[in-house]
Short mmCIF file of C-alpha atoms (C1' of nucleotides) in Angstrom, two decimals:
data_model
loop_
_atom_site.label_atom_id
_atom_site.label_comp_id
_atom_site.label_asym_id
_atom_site.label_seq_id
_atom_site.Cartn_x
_atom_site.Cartn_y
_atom_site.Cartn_z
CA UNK T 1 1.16 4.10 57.65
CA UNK T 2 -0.25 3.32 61.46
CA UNK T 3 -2.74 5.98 61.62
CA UNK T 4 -4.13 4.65 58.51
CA UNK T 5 -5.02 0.87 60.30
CA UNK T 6 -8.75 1.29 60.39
CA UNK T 7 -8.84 3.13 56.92
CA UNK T 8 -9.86 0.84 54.22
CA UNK T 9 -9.50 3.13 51.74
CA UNK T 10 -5.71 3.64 52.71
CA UNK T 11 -4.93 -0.36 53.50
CA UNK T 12 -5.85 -0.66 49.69
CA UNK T 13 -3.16 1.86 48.57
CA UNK T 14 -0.67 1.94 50.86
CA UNK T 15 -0.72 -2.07 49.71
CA UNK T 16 -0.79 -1.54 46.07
CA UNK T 17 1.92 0.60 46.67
CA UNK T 18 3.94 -1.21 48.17
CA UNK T 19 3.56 -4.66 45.81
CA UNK T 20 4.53 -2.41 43.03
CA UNK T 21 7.45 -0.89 44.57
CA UNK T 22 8.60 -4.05 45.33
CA UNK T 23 7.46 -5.27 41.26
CA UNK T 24 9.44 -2.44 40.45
CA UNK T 25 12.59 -2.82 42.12
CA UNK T 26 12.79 -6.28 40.55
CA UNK T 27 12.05 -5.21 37.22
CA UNK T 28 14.55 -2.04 37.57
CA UNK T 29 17.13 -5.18 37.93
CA UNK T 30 16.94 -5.81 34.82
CA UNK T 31 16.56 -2.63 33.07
CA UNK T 32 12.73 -2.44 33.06
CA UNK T 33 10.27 -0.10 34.73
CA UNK T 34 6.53 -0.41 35.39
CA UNK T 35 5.65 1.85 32.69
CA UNK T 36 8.23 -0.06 30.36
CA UNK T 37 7.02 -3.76 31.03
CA UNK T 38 3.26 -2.64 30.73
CA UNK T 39 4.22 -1.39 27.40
CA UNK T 40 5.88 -4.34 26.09
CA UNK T 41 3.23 -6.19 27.57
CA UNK T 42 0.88 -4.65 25.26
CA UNK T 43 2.60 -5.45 22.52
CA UNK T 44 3.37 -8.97 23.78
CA UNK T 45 -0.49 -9.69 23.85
CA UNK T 46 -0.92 -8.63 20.35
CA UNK T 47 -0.22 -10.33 17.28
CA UNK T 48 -0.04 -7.74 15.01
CA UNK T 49 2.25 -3.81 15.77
CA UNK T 50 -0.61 -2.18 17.18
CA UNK T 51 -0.97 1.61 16.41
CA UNK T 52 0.58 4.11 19.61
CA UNK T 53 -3.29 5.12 20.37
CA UNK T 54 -4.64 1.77 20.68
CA UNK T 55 -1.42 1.06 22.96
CA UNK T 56 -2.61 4.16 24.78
CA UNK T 57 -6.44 2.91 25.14
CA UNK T 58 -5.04 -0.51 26.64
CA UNK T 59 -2.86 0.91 29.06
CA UNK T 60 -5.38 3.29 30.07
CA UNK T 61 -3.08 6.55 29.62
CA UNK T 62 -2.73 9.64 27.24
CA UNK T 63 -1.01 9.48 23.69
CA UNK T 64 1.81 11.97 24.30
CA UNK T 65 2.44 9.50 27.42
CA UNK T 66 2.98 6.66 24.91
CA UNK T 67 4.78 8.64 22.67
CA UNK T 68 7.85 9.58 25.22
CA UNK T 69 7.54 5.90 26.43
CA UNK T 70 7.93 4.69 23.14
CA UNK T 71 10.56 7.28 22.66
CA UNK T 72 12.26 5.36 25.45
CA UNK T 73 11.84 1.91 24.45
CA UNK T 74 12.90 2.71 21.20
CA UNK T 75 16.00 4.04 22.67
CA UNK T 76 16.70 0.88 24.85
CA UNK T 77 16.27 -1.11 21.43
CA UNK T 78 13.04 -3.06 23.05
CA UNK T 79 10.42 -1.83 20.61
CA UNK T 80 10.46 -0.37 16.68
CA UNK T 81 8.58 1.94 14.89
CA UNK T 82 6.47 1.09 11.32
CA UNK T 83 4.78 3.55 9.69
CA UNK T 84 1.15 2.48 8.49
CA UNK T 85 0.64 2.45 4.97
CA UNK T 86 -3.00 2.19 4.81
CA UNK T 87 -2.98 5.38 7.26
CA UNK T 88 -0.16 7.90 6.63
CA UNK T 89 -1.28 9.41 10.22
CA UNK T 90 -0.78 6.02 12.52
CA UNK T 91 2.75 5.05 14.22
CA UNK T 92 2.49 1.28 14.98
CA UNK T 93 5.08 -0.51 17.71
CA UNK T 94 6.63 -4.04 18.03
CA UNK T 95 8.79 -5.63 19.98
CA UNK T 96 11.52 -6.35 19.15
CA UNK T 97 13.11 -9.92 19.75
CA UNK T 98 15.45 -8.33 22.91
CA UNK T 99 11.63 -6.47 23.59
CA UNK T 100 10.19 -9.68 23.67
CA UNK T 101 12.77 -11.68 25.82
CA UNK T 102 12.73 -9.03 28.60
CA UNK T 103 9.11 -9.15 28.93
CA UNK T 104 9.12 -12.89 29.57
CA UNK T 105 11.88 -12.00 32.15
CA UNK T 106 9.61 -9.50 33.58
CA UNK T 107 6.44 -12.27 33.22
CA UNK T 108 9.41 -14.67 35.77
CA UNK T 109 9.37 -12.03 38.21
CA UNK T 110 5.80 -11.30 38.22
CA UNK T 111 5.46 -14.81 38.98
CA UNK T 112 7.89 -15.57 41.37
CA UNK T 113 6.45 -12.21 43.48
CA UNK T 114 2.79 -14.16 42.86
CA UNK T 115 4.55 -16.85 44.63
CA UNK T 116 5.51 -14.95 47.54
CA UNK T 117 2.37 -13.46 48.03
CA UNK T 118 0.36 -17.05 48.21
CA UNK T 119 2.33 -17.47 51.30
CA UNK T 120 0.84 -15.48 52.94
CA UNK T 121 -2.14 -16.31 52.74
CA UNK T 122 -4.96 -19.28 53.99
CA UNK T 123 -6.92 -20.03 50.75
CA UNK T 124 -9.80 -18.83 51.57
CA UNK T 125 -8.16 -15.64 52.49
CA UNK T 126 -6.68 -15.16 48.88
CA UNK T 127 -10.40 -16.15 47.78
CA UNK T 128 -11.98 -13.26 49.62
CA UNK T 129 -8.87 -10.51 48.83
CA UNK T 130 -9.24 -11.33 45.33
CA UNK T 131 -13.14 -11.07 46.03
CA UNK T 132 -13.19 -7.84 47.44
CA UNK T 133 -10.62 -5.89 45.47
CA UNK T 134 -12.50 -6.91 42.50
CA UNK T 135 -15.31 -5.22 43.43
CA UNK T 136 -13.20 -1.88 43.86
CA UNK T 137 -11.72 -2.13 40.41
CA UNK B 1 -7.04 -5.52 33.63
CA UNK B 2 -8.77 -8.80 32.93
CA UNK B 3 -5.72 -10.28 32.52
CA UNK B 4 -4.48 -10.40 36.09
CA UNK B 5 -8.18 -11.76 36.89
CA UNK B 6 -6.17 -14.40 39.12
CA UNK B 7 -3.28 -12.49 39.52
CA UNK B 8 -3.47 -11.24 43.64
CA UNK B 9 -0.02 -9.49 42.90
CA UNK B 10 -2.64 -7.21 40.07
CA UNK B 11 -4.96 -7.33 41.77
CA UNK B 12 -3.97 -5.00 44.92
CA UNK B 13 -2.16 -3.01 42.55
CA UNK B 14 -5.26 -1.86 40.26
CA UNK B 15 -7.25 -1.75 42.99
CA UNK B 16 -5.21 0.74 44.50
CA UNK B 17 -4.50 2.32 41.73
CA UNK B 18 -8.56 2.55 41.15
CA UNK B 19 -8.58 4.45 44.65
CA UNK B 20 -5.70 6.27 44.30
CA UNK B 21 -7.56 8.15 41.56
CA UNK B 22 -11.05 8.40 43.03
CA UNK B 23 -9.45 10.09 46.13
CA UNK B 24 -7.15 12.17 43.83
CA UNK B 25 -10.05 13.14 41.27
CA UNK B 26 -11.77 14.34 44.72
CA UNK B 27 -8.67 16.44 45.81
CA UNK B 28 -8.03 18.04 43.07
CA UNK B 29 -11.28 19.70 42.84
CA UNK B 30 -10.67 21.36 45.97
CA UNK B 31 -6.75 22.08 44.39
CA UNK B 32 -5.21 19.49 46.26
CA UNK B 33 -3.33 16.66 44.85
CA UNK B 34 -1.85 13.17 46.78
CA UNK B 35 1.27 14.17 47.40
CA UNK B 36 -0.03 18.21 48.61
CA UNK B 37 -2.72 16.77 50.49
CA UNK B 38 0.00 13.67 52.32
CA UNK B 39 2.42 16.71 53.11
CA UNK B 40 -0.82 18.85 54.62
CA UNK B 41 -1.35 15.48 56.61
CA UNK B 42 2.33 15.32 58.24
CA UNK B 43 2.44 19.06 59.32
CA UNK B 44 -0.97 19.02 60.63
CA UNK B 45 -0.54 15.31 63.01
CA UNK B 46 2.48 17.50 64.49
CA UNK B 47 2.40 20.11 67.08
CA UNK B 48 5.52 21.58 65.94
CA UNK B 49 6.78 22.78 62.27
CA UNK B 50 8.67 20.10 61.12
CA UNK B 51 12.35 19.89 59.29
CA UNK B 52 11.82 18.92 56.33
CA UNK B 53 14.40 16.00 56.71
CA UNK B 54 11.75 14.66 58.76
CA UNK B 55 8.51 15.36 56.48
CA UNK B 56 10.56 13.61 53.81
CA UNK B 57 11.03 10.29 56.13
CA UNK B 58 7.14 10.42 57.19
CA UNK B 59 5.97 10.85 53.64
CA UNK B 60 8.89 7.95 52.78
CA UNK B 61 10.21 9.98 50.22
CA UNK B 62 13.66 11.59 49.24
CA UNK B 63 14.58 15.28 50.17
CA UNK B 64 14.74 16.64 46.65
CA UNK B 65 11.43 15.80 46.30
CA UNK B 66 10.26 17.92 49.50
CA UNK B 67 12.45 20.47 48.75
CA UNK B 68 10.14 20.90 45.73
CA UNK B 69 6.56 19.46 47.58
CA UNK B 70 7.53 22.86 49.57
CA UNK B 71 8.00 25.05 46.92
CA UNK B 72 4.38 24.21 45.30
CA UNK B 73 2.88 24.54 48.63
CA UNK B 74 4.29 27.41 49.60
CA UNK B 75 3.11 29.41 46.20
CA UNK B 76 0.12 28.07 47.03
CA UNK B 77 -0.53 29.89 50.56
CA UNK B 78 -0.73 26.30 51.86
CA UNK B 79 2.74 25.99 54.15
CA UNK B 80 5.36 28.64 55.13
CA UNK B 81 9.07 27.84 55.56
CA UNK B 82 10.96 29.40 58.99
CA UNK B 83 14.27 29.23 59.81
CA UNK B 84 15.19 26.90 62.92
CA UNK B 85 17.52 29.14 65.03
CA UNK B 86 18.91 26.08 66.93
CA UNK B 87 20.34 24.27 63.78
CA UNK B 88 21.24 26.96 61.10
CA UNK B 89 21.35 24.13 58.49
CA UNK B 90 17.30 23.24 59.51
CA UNK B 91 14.55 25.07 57.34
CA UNK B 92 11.05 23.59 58.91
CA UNK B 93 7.81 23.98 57.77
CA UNK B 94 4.37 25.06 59.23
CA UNK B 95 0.52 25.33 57.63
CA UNK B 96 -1.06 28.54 57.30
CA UNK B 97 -4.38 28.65 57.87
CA UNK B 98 -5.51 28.28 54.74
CA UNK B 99 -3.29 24.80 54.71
CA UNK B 100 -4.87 23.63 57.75
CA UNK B 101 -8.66 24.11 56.42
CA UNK B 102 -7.77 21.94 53.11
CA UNK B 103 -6.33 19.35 54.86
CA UNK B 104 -9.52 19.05 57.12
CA UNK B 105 -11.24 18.86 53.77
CA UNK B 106 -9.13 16.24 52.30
CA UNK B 107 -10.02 14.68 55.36
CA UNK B 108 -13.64 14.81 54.76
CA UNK B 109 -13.27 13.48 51.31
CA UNK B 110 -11.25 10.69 52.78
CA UNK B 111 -14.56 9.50 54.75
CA UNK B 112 -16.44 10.05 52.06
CA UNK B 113 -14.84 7.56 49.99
CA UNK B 114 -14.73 4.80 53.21
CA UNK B 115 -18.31 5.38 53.60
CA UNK B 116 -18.58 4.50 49.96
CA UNK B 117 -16.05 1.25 50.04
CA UNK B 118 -17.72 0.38 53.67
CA UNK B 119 -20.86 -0.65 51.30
CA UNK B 120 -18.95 -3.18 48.85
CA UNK B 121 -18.45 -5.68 51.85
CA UNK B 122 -19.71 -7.30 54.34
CA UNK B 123 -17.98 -7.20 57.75
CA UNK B 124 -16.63 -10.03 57.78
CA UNK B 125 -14.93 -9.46 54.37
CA UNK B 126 -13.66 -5.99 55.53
CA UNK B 127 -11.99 -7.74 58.25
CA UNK B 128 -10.36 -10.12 56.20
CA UNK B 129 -9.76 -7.80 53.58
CA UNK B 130 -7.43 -5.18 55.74
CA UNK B 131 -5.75 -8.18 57.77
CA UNK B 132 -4.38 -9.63 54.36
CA UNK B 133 -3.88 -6.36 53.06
CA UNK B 134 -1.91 -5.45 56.80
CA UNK B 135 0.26 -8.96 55.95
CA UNK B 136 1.46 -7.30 53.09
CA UNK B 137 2.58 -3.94 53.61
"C1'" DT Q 1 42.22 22.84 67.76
"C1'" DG Q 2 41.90 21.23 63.26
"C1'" DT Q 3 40.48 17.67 60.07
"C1'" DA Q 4 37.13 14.29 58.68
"C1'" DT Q 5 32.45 12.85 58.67
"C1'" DT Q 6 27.71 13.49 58.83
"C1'" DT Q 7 23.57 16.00 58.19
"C1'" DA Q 8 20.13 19.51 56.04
"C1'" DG Q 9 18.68 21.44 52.26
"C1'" DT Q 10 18.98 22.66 47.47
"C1'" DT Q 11 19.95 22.11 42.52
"C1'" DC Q 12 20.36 19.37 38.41
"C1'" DA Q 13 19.42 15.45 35.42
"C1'" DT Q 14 16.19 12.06 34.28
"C1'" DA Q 15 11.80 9.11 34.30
"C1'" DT Q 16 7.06 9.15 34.45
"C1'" DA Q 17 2.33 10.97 33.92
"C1'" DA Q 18 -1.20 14.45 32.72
"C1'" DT Q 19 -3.13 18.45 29.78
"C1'" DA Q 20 -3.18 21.64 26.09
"C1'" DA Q 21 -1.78 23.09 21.70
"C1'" DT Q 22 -0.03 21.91 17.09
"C1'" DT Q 23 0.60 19.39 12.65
"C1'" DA Q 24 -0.62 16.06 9.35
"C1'" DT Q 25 -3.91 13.19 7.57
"C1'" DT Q 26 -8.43 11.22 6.96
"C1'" DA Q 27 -13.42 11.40 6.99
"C1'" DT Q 28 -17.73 13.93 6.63
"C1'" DT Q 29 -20.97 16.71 4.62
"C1'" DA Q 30 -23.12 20.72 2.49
"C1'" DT N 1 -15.52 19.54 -4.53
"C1'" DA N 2 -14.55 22.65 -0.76
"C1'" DA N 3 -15.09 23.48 4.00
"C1'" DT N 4 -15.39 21.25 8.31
"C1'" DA N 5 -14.77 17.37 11.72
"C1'" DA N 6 -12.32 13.99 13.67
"C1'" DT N 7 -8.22 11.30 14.40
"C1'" DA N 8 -2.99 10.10 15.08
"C1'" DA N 9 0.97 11.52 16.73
"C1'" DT N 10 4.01 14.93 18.48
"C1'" DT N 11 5.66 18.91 21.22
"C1'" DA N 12 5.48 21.89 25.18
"C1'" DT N 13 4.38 22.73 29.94
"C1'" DT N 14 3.62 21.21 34.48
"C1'" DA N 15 3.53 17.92 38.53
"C1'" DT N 16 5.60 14.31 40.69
"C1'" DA N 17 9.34 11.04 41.89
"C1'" DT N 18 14.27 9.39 42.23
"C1'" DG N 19 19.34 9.82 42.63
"C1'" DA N 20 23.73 12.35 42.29
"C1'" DA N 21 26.34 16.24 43.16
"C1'" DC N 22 26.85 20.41 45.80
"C1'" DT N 23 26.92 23.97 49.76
"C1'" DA N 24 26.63 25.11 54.42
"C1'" DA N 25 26.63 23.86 59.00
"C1'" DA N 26 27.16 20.74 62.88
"C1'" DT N 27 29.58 16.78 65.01
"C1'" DA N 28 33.18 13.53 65.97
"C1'" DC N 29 37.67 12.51 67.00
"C1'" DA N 30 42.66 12.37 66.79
#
DNA sequence: TGTATTTAGTTCATATAATAATTATTATTA
DNA sequence: TAATAATAATTATTATATGAACTAAATACA
């Protein structure tokens, strides 16, 4: 927003938000959210089904969060459900192989945005954005 | 995320995400939160109540979402509704009192947090920092 | 003037995120 | 071992956001 042009503070968001409406657009085209991709991102990282808490811990957000996104990945066939039999309490996710092929679509677009973005800037530019965010994060 | 270490696209994002929750974690212990304390910011830059057609194309939001923005600040003393006798269709809204002090206290915790961020950089890097920032949203 | 279109606001359905409360299970410890 | 703590996941409630469908009112236009 214009009255915001000497605000730091609100460059920062009014950026972010706008990178990830744009992420998210592209991802909605092909059936994915923010919240959805992050999740199978997670899982993508992992080796092993990882138990809905530690999924929680990595995408820094509550457990009933994870369980309703879960819910909804489950529903979309991208992840399954185990149960744990070394602990009767823990849920642990995977992808599943349509999970895992629509989060290397969602890795393309990521990309291709990346792309976009290095146009406009010099290199030392990107240097000193990446700089300086970093230090706010 | 360490991840997205040289990932600019992740890089705005979680910063502003970072801030985004600073400035909220600040509003909402004076029982504000982003999207109270953006509406509180619309009605108070205008002279006039304002349809709320036209808060919902400041904030860059859809109606249904006003329509209920309004109803949470309105049960909380912050806004009133009043009917515009000129349109019949036109319901605008106006701070109360109490609406106009918070927002001049969001305010104040807006500064706060740019007196904060104005000590991560130098000025050179500020500069640099909101003109890339500026190139992208 | 009367019909069609547009506009303003609301309601409803759904997605996402947070907190609090609940259940089941495991771990601790007196 | 029995009582207590902590942990894992879920459910319920609330806030926030979007889009679709709906009502009422204003506007266009034939």
């Amino acid at each position: 927003m214009d009255q915001y042009a000497n605000s730091t503070l609100f460059s920062v968001i009014n950026a972010g938000k706008s990178l990830e409406q744009d992420l998210s657009e592209a991802l909605g085209r092909i059936g994915l959210s923010m919240a959805k991709y992050g999740a199978l991102c997670v899982l993508a990282a992992s080796a092993e089904p990882l138990p809905l808490s530690v999924c929680a811990r990595r995408m820094t957000c509550v457990r009933s969060n994870i369980t309703q996104l879960m819910d909804r990945l489950a529903a979309d066939g991208l992840i399954e459900r185990e149960a744990d039999p070394l602990d009767r309490r823990s849920v642990r996710a995977k992808l599943t192989s349509k999970g895992a092929e629509l989060q290397l679509a969602g890795d393309q677009i990521c990309s291709d945005i990346e792309s976009d973005l290095a146009g406009l800037f010099e290199a030392q530019e990107a240097k000193i954005l990446r700089s300086t965010l970093h230090r706010i994060s």
